[in-house]
């Protein structure tokens, strides 16, 4: 359960915006929401870990706000900041490279999905029995909670649902490495990512079809 605890303490996954778009959410809303989660993770992650320290002996107080801040800045805030600065000062250049970058990003996303499937499936089957049941319940419940919190707003429901299941695996692994428990939690992290991607895809397809059927 240590792996699930680390995932629970690591919100704001870098690919949340992409996955939310697949579910029919507006890019501007999903991007701003992802950045908000990333910024909140700087404080939320250490506080959540403090709570889990008393529940799991494999997690110690080795993660500080500064370490989480450094990881979030390097992975999410710095790339986004560079993009915003380029768009502000050289908009023509950004307009010219937007389409090629979008193609590269989509291609890398596809490659990442394929590699995760090929390399992760052997680890996926190491997590079986009760842990897999817990992960399934966790993912389904998170989707339902996020969707319901969105109310009747079609813009907020998909991003909240996807954000509830999208965890920052890089941050969770970073914390595991600091605590020397990476070998124990990696199968759990991989299993959650694969199962979350599968169930999240079903949700995205269902929500997109629902939006397409609505009268314009």
PDB file of C-alpha atoms in Angstrom:
ATOM      1  CA  UNK A   1       0.000   0.000   0.000  1.00  0.00           C
ATOM      2  CA  UNK A   2       3.028   2.278   0.193  1.00  0.00           C
ATOM      3  CA  UNK A   3       2.891   2.840  -3.566  1.00  0.00           C
ATOM      4  CA  UNK A   4      -0.763   3.926  -3.415  1.00  0.00           C
ATOM      5  CA  UNK A   5       0.052   6.260  -0.522  1.00  0.00           C
ATOM      6  CA  UNK A   6       2.771   7.925  -2.591  1.00  0.00           C
ATOM      7  CA  UNK A   7       0.393   8.261  -5.550  1.00  0.00           C
ATOM      8  CA  UNK A   8      -2.289   9.776  -3.327  1.00  0.00           C
ATOM      9  CA  UNK A   9       0.238  12.378  -2.173  1.00  0.00           C
ATOM     10  CA  UNK A  10       1.313  13.272  -5.740  1.00  0.00           C
ATOM     11  CA  UNK A  11      -1.350  15.257  -7.637  1.00  0.00           C
ATOM     12  CA  UNK A  12      -0.907  17.227 -10.847  1.00  0.00           C
ATOM     13  CA  UNK A  13       0.264  14.715 -13.446  1.00  0.00           C
ATOM     14  CA  UNK A  14       2.068  16.333 -16.429  1.00  0.00           C
ATOM     15  CA  UNK A  15      -0.194  14.577 -18.972  1.00  0.00           C
ATOM     16  CA  UNK A  16      -3.461  15.633 -17.323  1.00  0.00           C
ATOM     17  CA  UNK A  17      -4.166  18.305 -19.950  1.00  0.00           C
ATOM     18  CA  UNK A  18      -3.720  15.867 -22.835  1.00  0.00           C
ATOM     19  CA  UNK A  19      -5.945  13.258 -21.221  1.00  0.00           C
ATOM     20  CA  UNK A  20      -8.589  15.863 -20.353  1.00  0.00           C
ATOM     21  CA  UNK A  21      -8.693  17.019 -23.985  1.00  0.00           C
ATOM     22  CA  UNK A  22      -9.344  13.432 -25.033  1.00  0.00           C
ATOM     23  CA  UNK A  23     -12.364  13.490 -22.705  1.00  0.00           C
ATOM     24  CA  UNK A  24     -13.722  16.624 -24.384  1.00  0.00           C
ATOM     25  CA  UNK A  25     -12.460  19.323 -22.018  1.00  0.00           C
ATOM     26  CA  UNK A  26     -11.350  22.760 -23.229  1.00  0.00           C
ATOM     27  CA  UNK A  27      -7.556  23.157 -23.444  1.00  0.00           C
ATOM     28  CA  UNK A  28      -7.430  26.512 -21.639  1.00  0.00           C
ATOM     29  CA  UNK A  29      -9.386  25.238 -18.647  1.00  0.00           C
ATOM     30  CA  UNK A  30      -7.535  21.918 -18.382  1.00  0.00           C
ATOM     31  CA  UNK A  31      -4.108  23.593 -18.722  1.00  0.00           C
ATOM     32  CA  UNK A  32      -4.830  26.169 -16.011  1.00  0.00           C
ATOM     33  CA  UNK A  33      -6.242  23.473 -13.753  1.00  0.00           C
ATOM     34  CA  UNK A  34      -3.161  21.292 -14.209  1.00  0.00           C
ATOM     35  CA  UNK A  35      -0.846  24.180 -13.329  1.00  0.00           C
ATOM     36  CA  UNK A  36      -2.957  24.934 -10.263  1.00  0.00           C
ATOM     37  CA  UNK A  37      -2.598  21.330  -9.097  1.00  0.00           C
ATOM     38  CA  UNK A  38       1.153  21.420  -9.730  1.00  0.00           C
ATOM     39  CA  UNK A  39       1.551  24.567  -7.632  1.00  0.00           C
ATOM     40  CA  UNK A  40      -0.647  23.184  -4.842  1.00  0.00           C
ATOM     41  CA  UNK A  41       1.416  19.979  -4.820  1.00  0.00           C
ATOM     42  CA  UNK A  42       4.330  21.976  -3.408  1.00  0.00           C
ATOM     43  CA  UNK A  43       2.454  22.248  -0.109  1.00  0.00           C
ATOM     44  CA  UNK A  44      -0.065  19.402  -0.363  1.00  0.00           C
ATOM     45  CA  UNK A  45       2.481  16.624  -0.975  1.00  0.00           C
ATOM     46  CA  UNK A  46       4.679  17.197   2.127  1.00  0.00           C
ATOM     47  CA  UNK A  47       1.577  17.649   4.337  1.00  0.00           C
ATOM     48  CA  UNK A  48      -0.043  14.477   2.993  1.00  0.00           C
ATOM     49  CA  UNK A  49       3.193  12.550   3.488  1.00  0.00           C
ATOM     50  CA  UNK A  50       3.356  13.760   7.096  1.00  0.00           C
ATOM     51  CA  UNK A  51      -0.007  12.052   7.608  1.00  0.00           C
ATOM     52  CA  UNK A  52       1.106   8.858   5.877  1.00  0.00           C
ATOM     53  CA  UNK A  53       4.331   8.724   7.934  1.00  0.00           C
ATOM     54  CA  UNK A  54       2.264   7.567  10.898  1.00  0.00           C
ATOM     55  CA  UNK A  55       0.509   4.898   8.813  1.00  0.00           C
ATOM     56  CA  UNK A  56       3.331   3.397   6.716  1.00  0.00           C
ATOM     57  CA  UNK A  57       6.717   2.607   8.217  1.00  0.00           C
ATOM     58  CA  UNK A  58       8.388   2.543   4.776  1.00  0.00           C
ATOM     59  CA  UNK A  59       7.807   6.281   4.362  1.00  0.00           C
ATOM     60  CA  UNK A  60       9.960   8.636   6.384  1.00  0.00           C
ATOM     61  CA  UNK A  61      10.131  12.413   6.700  1.00  0.00           C
ATOM     62  CA  UNK A  62      12.751  12.798   3.976  1.00  0.00           C
ATOM     63  CA  UNK A  63      10.732  14.977   1.623  1.00  0.00           C
ATOM     64  CA  UNK A  64      10.731  18.728   2.121  1.00  0.00           C
ATOM     65  CA  UNK A  65       8.771  21.478   0.408  1.00  0.00           C
ATOM     66  CA  UNK A  66      11.996  22.600  -1.287  1.00  0.00           C
ATOM     67  CA  UNK A  67      12.560  19.166  -2.860  1.00  0.00           C
ATOM     68  CA  UNK A  68       8.976  18.944  -4.119  1.00  0.00           C
ATOM     69  CA  UNK A  69       9.200  22.514  -5.429  1.00  0.00           C
ATOM     70  CA  UNK A  70      12.371  21.705  -7.372  1.00  0.00           C
ATOM     71  CA  UNK A  71      10.783  18.640  -8.988  1.00  0.00           C
ATOM     72  CA  UNK A  72       7.565  20.456  -9.929  1.00  0.00           C
ATOM     73  CA  UNK A  73       9.453  23.452 -11.351  1.00  0.00           C
ATOM     74  CA  UNK A  74      11.763  21.323 -13.513  1.00  0.00           C
ATOM     75  CA  UNK A  75       9.054  19.020 -14.868  1.00  0.00           C
ATOM     76  CA  UNK A  76       6.072  21.344 -15.272  1.00  0.00           C
ATOM     77  CA  UNK A  77       6.426  25.022 -14.379  1.00  0.00           C
ATOM     78  CA  UNK A  78       9.690  25.692 -16.252  1.00  0.00           C
ATOM     79  CA  UNK A  79       8.553  24.256 -19.631  1.00  0.00           C
ATOM     80  CA  UNK A  80       5.202  26.039 -19.377  1.00  0.00           C
ATOM     81  CA  UNK A  81       6.881  29.324 -18.414  1.00  0.00           C
ATOM     82  CA  UNK A  82       9.215  29.100 -21.404  1.00  0.00           C
ATOM     83  CA  UNK A  83       6.248  28.493 -23.682  1.00  0.00           C
ATOM     84  CA  UNK A  84       4.328  31.472 -22.279  1.00  0.00           C
ATOM     85  CA  UNK A  85       7.331  33.780 -22.633  1.00  0.00           C
ATOM     86  CA  UNK A  86       7.865  32.706 -26.233  1.00  0.00           C
ATOM     87  CA  UNK A  87       4.207  33.281 -27.007  1.00  0.00           C
ATOM     88  CA  UNK A  88       4.351  36.766 -25.502  1.00  0.00           C
ATOM     89  CA  UNK A  89       7.579  38.024 -27.071  1.00  0.00           C
ATOM     90  CA  UNK A  90       7.817  36.056 -30.339  1.00  0.00           C
ATOM     91  CA  UNK A  91       4.208  35.140 -31.237  1.00  0.00           C
ATOM     92  CA  UNK A  92       5.004  34.757 -34.932  1.00  0.00           C
ATOM     93  CA  UNK A  93       7.708  32.210 -34.200  1.00  0.00           C
ATOM     94  CA  UNK A  94       5.352  30.305 -31.902  1.00  0.00           C
ATOM     95  CA  UNK A  95       2.666  30.307 -34.586  1.00  0.00           C
ATOM     96  CA  UNK A  96       5.114  28.818 -37.100  1.00  0.00           C
ATOM     97  CA  UNK A  97       6.296  26.011 -34.828  1.00  0.00           C
ATOM     98  CA  UNK A  98       2.915  25.254 -33.197  1.00  0.00           C
ATOM     99  CA  UNK A  99       1.807  22.638 -35.724  1.00  0.00           C
ATOM    100  CA  UNK A 100       5.138  20.735 -35.883  1.00  0.00           C
ATOM    101  CA  UNK A 101       5.415  20.769 -32.083  1.00  0.00           C
ATOM    102  CA  UNK A 102       1.853  19.520 -31.766  1.00  0.00           C
ATOM    103  CA  UNK A 103       2.654  16.663 -34.143  1.00  0.00           C
ATOM    104  CA  UNK A 104       5.820  15.810 -32.202  1.00  0.00           C
ATOM    105  CA  UNK A 105       3.953  15.948 -28.886  1.00  0.00           C
ATOM    106  CA  UNK A 106       1.198  13.642 -30.153  1.00  0.00           C
ATOM    107  CA  UNK A 107       3.780  11.242 -31.592  1.00  0.00           C
ATOM    108  CA  UNK A 108       5.748  11.162 -28.332  1.00  0.00           C
ATOM    109  CA  UNK A 109       2.532  10.589 -26.412  1.00  0.00           C
ATOM    110  CA  UNK A 110       1.737   7.607 -28.640  1.00  0.00           C
ATOM    111  CA  UNK A 111       5.270   6.229 -28.237  1.00  0.00           C
ATOM    112  CA  UNK A 112       5.031   6.684 -24.467  1.00  0.00           C
ATOM    113  CA  UNK A 113       1.770   4.747 -24.355  1.00  0.00           C
ATOM    114  CA  UNK A 114       3.258   1.900 -26.422  1.00  0.00           C
ATOM    115  CA  UNK A 115       6.440   1.731 -24.341  1.00  0.00           C
ATOM    116  CA  UNK A 116       4.473   1.836 -21.100  1.00  0.00           C
ATOM    117  CA  UNK A 117       2.394  -1.080 -22.326  1.00  0.00           C
ATOM    118  CA  UNK A 118       5.355  -3.162 -23.490  1.00  0.00           C
ATOM    119  CA  UNK A 119       7.620  -2.505 -20.507  1.00  0.00           C
ATOM    120  CA  UNK A 120       4.919  -2.261 -17.891  1.00  0.00           C
ATOM    121  CA  UNK A 121       2.813  -5.348 -18.588  1.00  0.00           C
ATOM    122  CA  UNK A 122       5.284  -7.776 -16.920  1.00  0.00           C
ATOM    123  CA  UNK A 123       5.285  -5.571 -13.806  1.00  0.00           C
ATOM    124  CA  UNK A 124       1.517  -5.144 -14.050  1.00  0.00           C
ATOM    125  CA  UNK A 125       0.897  -8.844 -13.464  1.00  0.00           C
ATOM    126  CA  UNK A 126       3.110  -8.817 -10.375  1.00  0.00           C
ATOM    127  CA  UNK A 127       0.397  -6.792  -8.654  1.00  0.00           C
ATOM    128  CA  UNK A 128      -2.507  -9.172  -8.428  1.00  0.00           C
ATOM    129  CA  UNK A 129      -5.180 -10.176  -5.984  1.00  0.00           C
ATOM    130  CA  UNK A 130      -6.207  -7.665  -3.315  1.00  0.00           C
ATOM    131  CA  UNK A 131      -3.861  -4.823  -4.461  1.00  0.00           C
ATOM    132  CA  UNK A 132      -5.383  -4.921  -7.956  1.00  0.00           C
ATOM    133  CA  UNK A 133      -8.892  -4.838  -6.486  1.00  0.00           C
ATOM    134  CA  UNK A 134      -7.939  -1.839  -4.348  1.00  0.00           C
ATOM    135  CA  UNK A 135      -6.436  -0.009  -7.340  1.00  0.00           C
ATOM    136  CA  UNK A 136      -9.557  -0.698  -9.439  1.00  0.00           C
ATOM    137  CA  UNK A 137     -11.866   0.587  -6.710  1.00  0.00           C
ATOM    138  CA  UNK A 138      -9.622   3.624  -6.201  1.00  0.00           C
ATOM    139  CA  UNK A 139      -9.666   4.537  -9.906  1.00  0.00           C
ATOM    140  CA  UNK A 140     -13.421   4.029 -10.387  1.00  0.00           C
ATOM    141  CA  UNK A 141     -14.273   5.919  -7.195  1.00  0.00           C
ATOM    142  CA  UNK A 142     -11.943   8.785  -8.178  1.00  0.00           C
ATOM    143  CA  UNK A 143     -13.564   9.087 -11.614  1.00  0.00           C
ATOM    144  CA  UNK A 144     -17.040   9.085 -10.079  1.00  0.00           C
ATOM    145  CA  UNK A 145     -16.124  11.665  -7.421  1.00  0.00           C
ATOM    146  CA  UNK A 146     -14.448  13.988  -9.925  1.00  0.00           C
ATOM    147  CA  UNK A 147     -17.330  13.704 -12.398  1.00  0.00           C
ATOM    148  CA  UNK A 148     -19.957  14.368  -9.734  1.00  0.00           C
ATOM    149  CA  UNK A 149     -18.091  17.388  -8.330  1.00  0.00           C
ATOM    150  CA  UNK A 150     -18.245  18.972 -11.770  1.00  0.00           C
ATOM    151  CA  UNK A 151     -21.991  19.396 -11.417  1.00  0.00           C
ATOM    152  CA  UNK A 152     -23.799  20.052 -14.691  1.00  0.00           C
ATOM    153  CA  UNK A 153     -20.880  21.883 -16.291  1.00  0.00           C
ATOM    154  CA  UNK A 154     -19.527  19.917 -19.261  1.00  0.00           C
ATOM    155  CA  UNK A 155     -16.252  21.875 -19.105  1.00  0.00           C
ATOM    156  CA  UNK A 156     -15.431  21.023 -15.506  1.00  0.00           C
ATOM    157  CA  UNK A 157     -16.641  17.445 -15.170  1.00  0.00           C
ATOM    158  CA  UNK A 158     -14.086  15.741 -17.451  1.00  0.00           C
ATOM    159  CA  UNK A 159     -11.055  17.639 -16.127  1.00  0.00           C
ATOM    160  CA  UNK A 160     -12.053  16.994 -12.508  1.00  0.00           C
ATOM    161  CA  UNK A 161     -12.651  13.305 -13.219  1.00  0.00           C
ATOM    162  CA  UNK A 162      -9.373  12.837 -15.099  1.00  0.00           C
ATOM    163  CA  UNK A 163      -7.423  14.881 -12.561  1.00  0.00           C
ATOM    164  CA  UNK A 164      -8.714  12.686  -9.750  1.00  0.00           C
ATOM    165  CA  UNK A 165      -7.148   9.580 -11.304  1.00  0.00           C
ATOM    166  CA  UNK A 166      -4.110  11.226 -12.943  1.00  0.00           C
ATOM    167  CA  UNK A 167      -1.280  11.081 -10.431  1.00  0.00           C
ATOM    168  CA  UNK A 168       2.227  12.503 -10.764  1.00  0.00           C
ATOM    169  CA  UNK A 169       4.081   9.194 -11.055  1.00  0.00           C
ATOM    170  CA  UNK A 170       7.416  10.979 -11.500  1.00  0.00           C
ATOM    171  CA  UNK A 171       6.975  12.767  -8.169  1.00  0.00           C
ATOM    172  CA  UNK A 172       5.829   9.547  -6.473  1.00  0.00           C
ATOM    173  CA  UNK A 173       8.899   7.720  -7.803  1.00  0.00           C
ATOM    174  CA  UNK A 174      11.126  10.612  -6.723  1.00  0.00           C
ATOM    175  CA  UNK A 175       9.801  10.290  -3.160  1.00  0.00           C
ATOM    176  CA  UNK A 176      10.219   6.504  -3.275  1.00  0.00           C
ATOM    177  CA  UNK A 177      13.854   6.861  -4.326  1.00  0.00           C
ATOM    178  CA  UNK A 178      14.525   9.273  -1.450  1.00  0.00           C
ATOM    179  CA  UNK A 179      13.113   6.636   0.914  1.00  0.00           C
ATOM    180  CA  UNK A 180      14.878   3.685  -0.800  1.00  0.00           C
ATOM    181  CA  UNK A 181      11.607   1.854  -1.475  1.00  0.00           C
ATOM    182  CA  UNK A 182      11.489   2.225  -5.266  1.00  0.00           C
ATOM    183  CA  UNK A 183      11.875  -1.521  -5.922  1.00  0.00           C
ATOM    184  CA  UNK A 184       8.853  -2.238  -3.736  1.00  0.00           C
ATOM    185  CA  UNK A 185       6.534   0.401  -5.173  1.00  0.00           C
ATOM    186  CA  UNK A 186       7.383   0.423  -8.898  1.00  0.00           C
ATOM    187  CA  UNK A 187       5.026  -2.508  -9.738  1.00  0.00           C
ATOM    188  CA  UNK A 188       2.201  -0.722  -7.921  1.00  0.00           C
ATOM    189  CA  UNK A 189       2.925   2.554  -9.727  1.00  0.00           C
ATOM    190  CA  UNK A 190       2.965   0.787 -13.118  1.00  0.00           C
ATOM    191  CA  UNK A 191      -0.239  -1.125 -12.345  1.00  0.00           C
ATOM    192  CA  UNK A 192      -2.019   2.078 -11.353  1.00  0.00           C
ATOM    193  CA  UNK A 193      -0.829   3.909 -14.471  1.00  0.00           C
ATOM    194  CA  UNK A 194      -1.959   1.124 -16.822  1.00  0.00           C
ATOM    195  CA  UNK A 195      -5.299   0.510 -15.110  1.00  0.00           C
ATOM    196  CA  UNK A 196      -5.933   4.231 -14.757  1.00  0.00           C
ATOM    197  CA  UNK A 197      -5.186   4.768 -18.449  1.00  0.00           C
ATOM    198  CA  UNK A 198      -7.552   1.960 -19.487  1.00  0.00           C
ATOM    199  CA  UNK A 199     -10.471   3.026 -17.288  1.00  0.00           C
ATOM    200  CA  UNK A 200      -9.767   6.684 -18.024  1.00  0.00           C
ATOM    201  CA  UNK A 201      -9.933   5.955 -21.765  1.00  0.00           C
ATOM    202  CA  UNK A 202     -13.338   4.292 -21.356  1.00  0.00           C
ATOM    203  CA  UNK A 203     -14.520   7.348 -19.433  1.00  0.00           C
ATOM    204  CA  UNK A 204     -13.120   9.711 -22.084  1.00  0.00           C
ATOM    205  CA  UNK A 205     -14.880   7.821 -24.898  1.00  0.00           C
ATOM    206  CA  UNK A 206     -18.156   7.775 -22.971  1.00  0.00           C
ATOM    207  CA  UNK A 207     -17.984  11.470 -22.091  1.00  0.00           C
ATOM    208  CA  UNK A 208     -16.960  12.513 -25.625  1.00  0.00           C
ATOM    209  CA  UNK A 209     -19.874  10.596 -27.146  1.00  0.00           C
ATOM    210  CA  UNK A 210     -22.205  12.149 -24.601  1.00  0.00           C
ATOM    211  CA  UNK A 211     -21.029  15.635 -25.570  1.00  0.00           C
ATOM    212  CA  UNK A 212     -21.343  14.867 -29.294  1.00  0.00           C
ATOM    213  CA  UNK A 213     -24.952  13.757 -28.822  1.00  0.00           C
ATOM    214  CA  UNK A 214     -25.966  17.005 -27.170  1.00  0.00           C
ATOM    215  CA  UNK A 215     -27.858  19.491 -29.378  1.00  0.00           C
ATOM    216  CA  UNK A 216     -25.763  22.441 -30.553  1.00  0.00           C
TER     217      UNK A 216
END
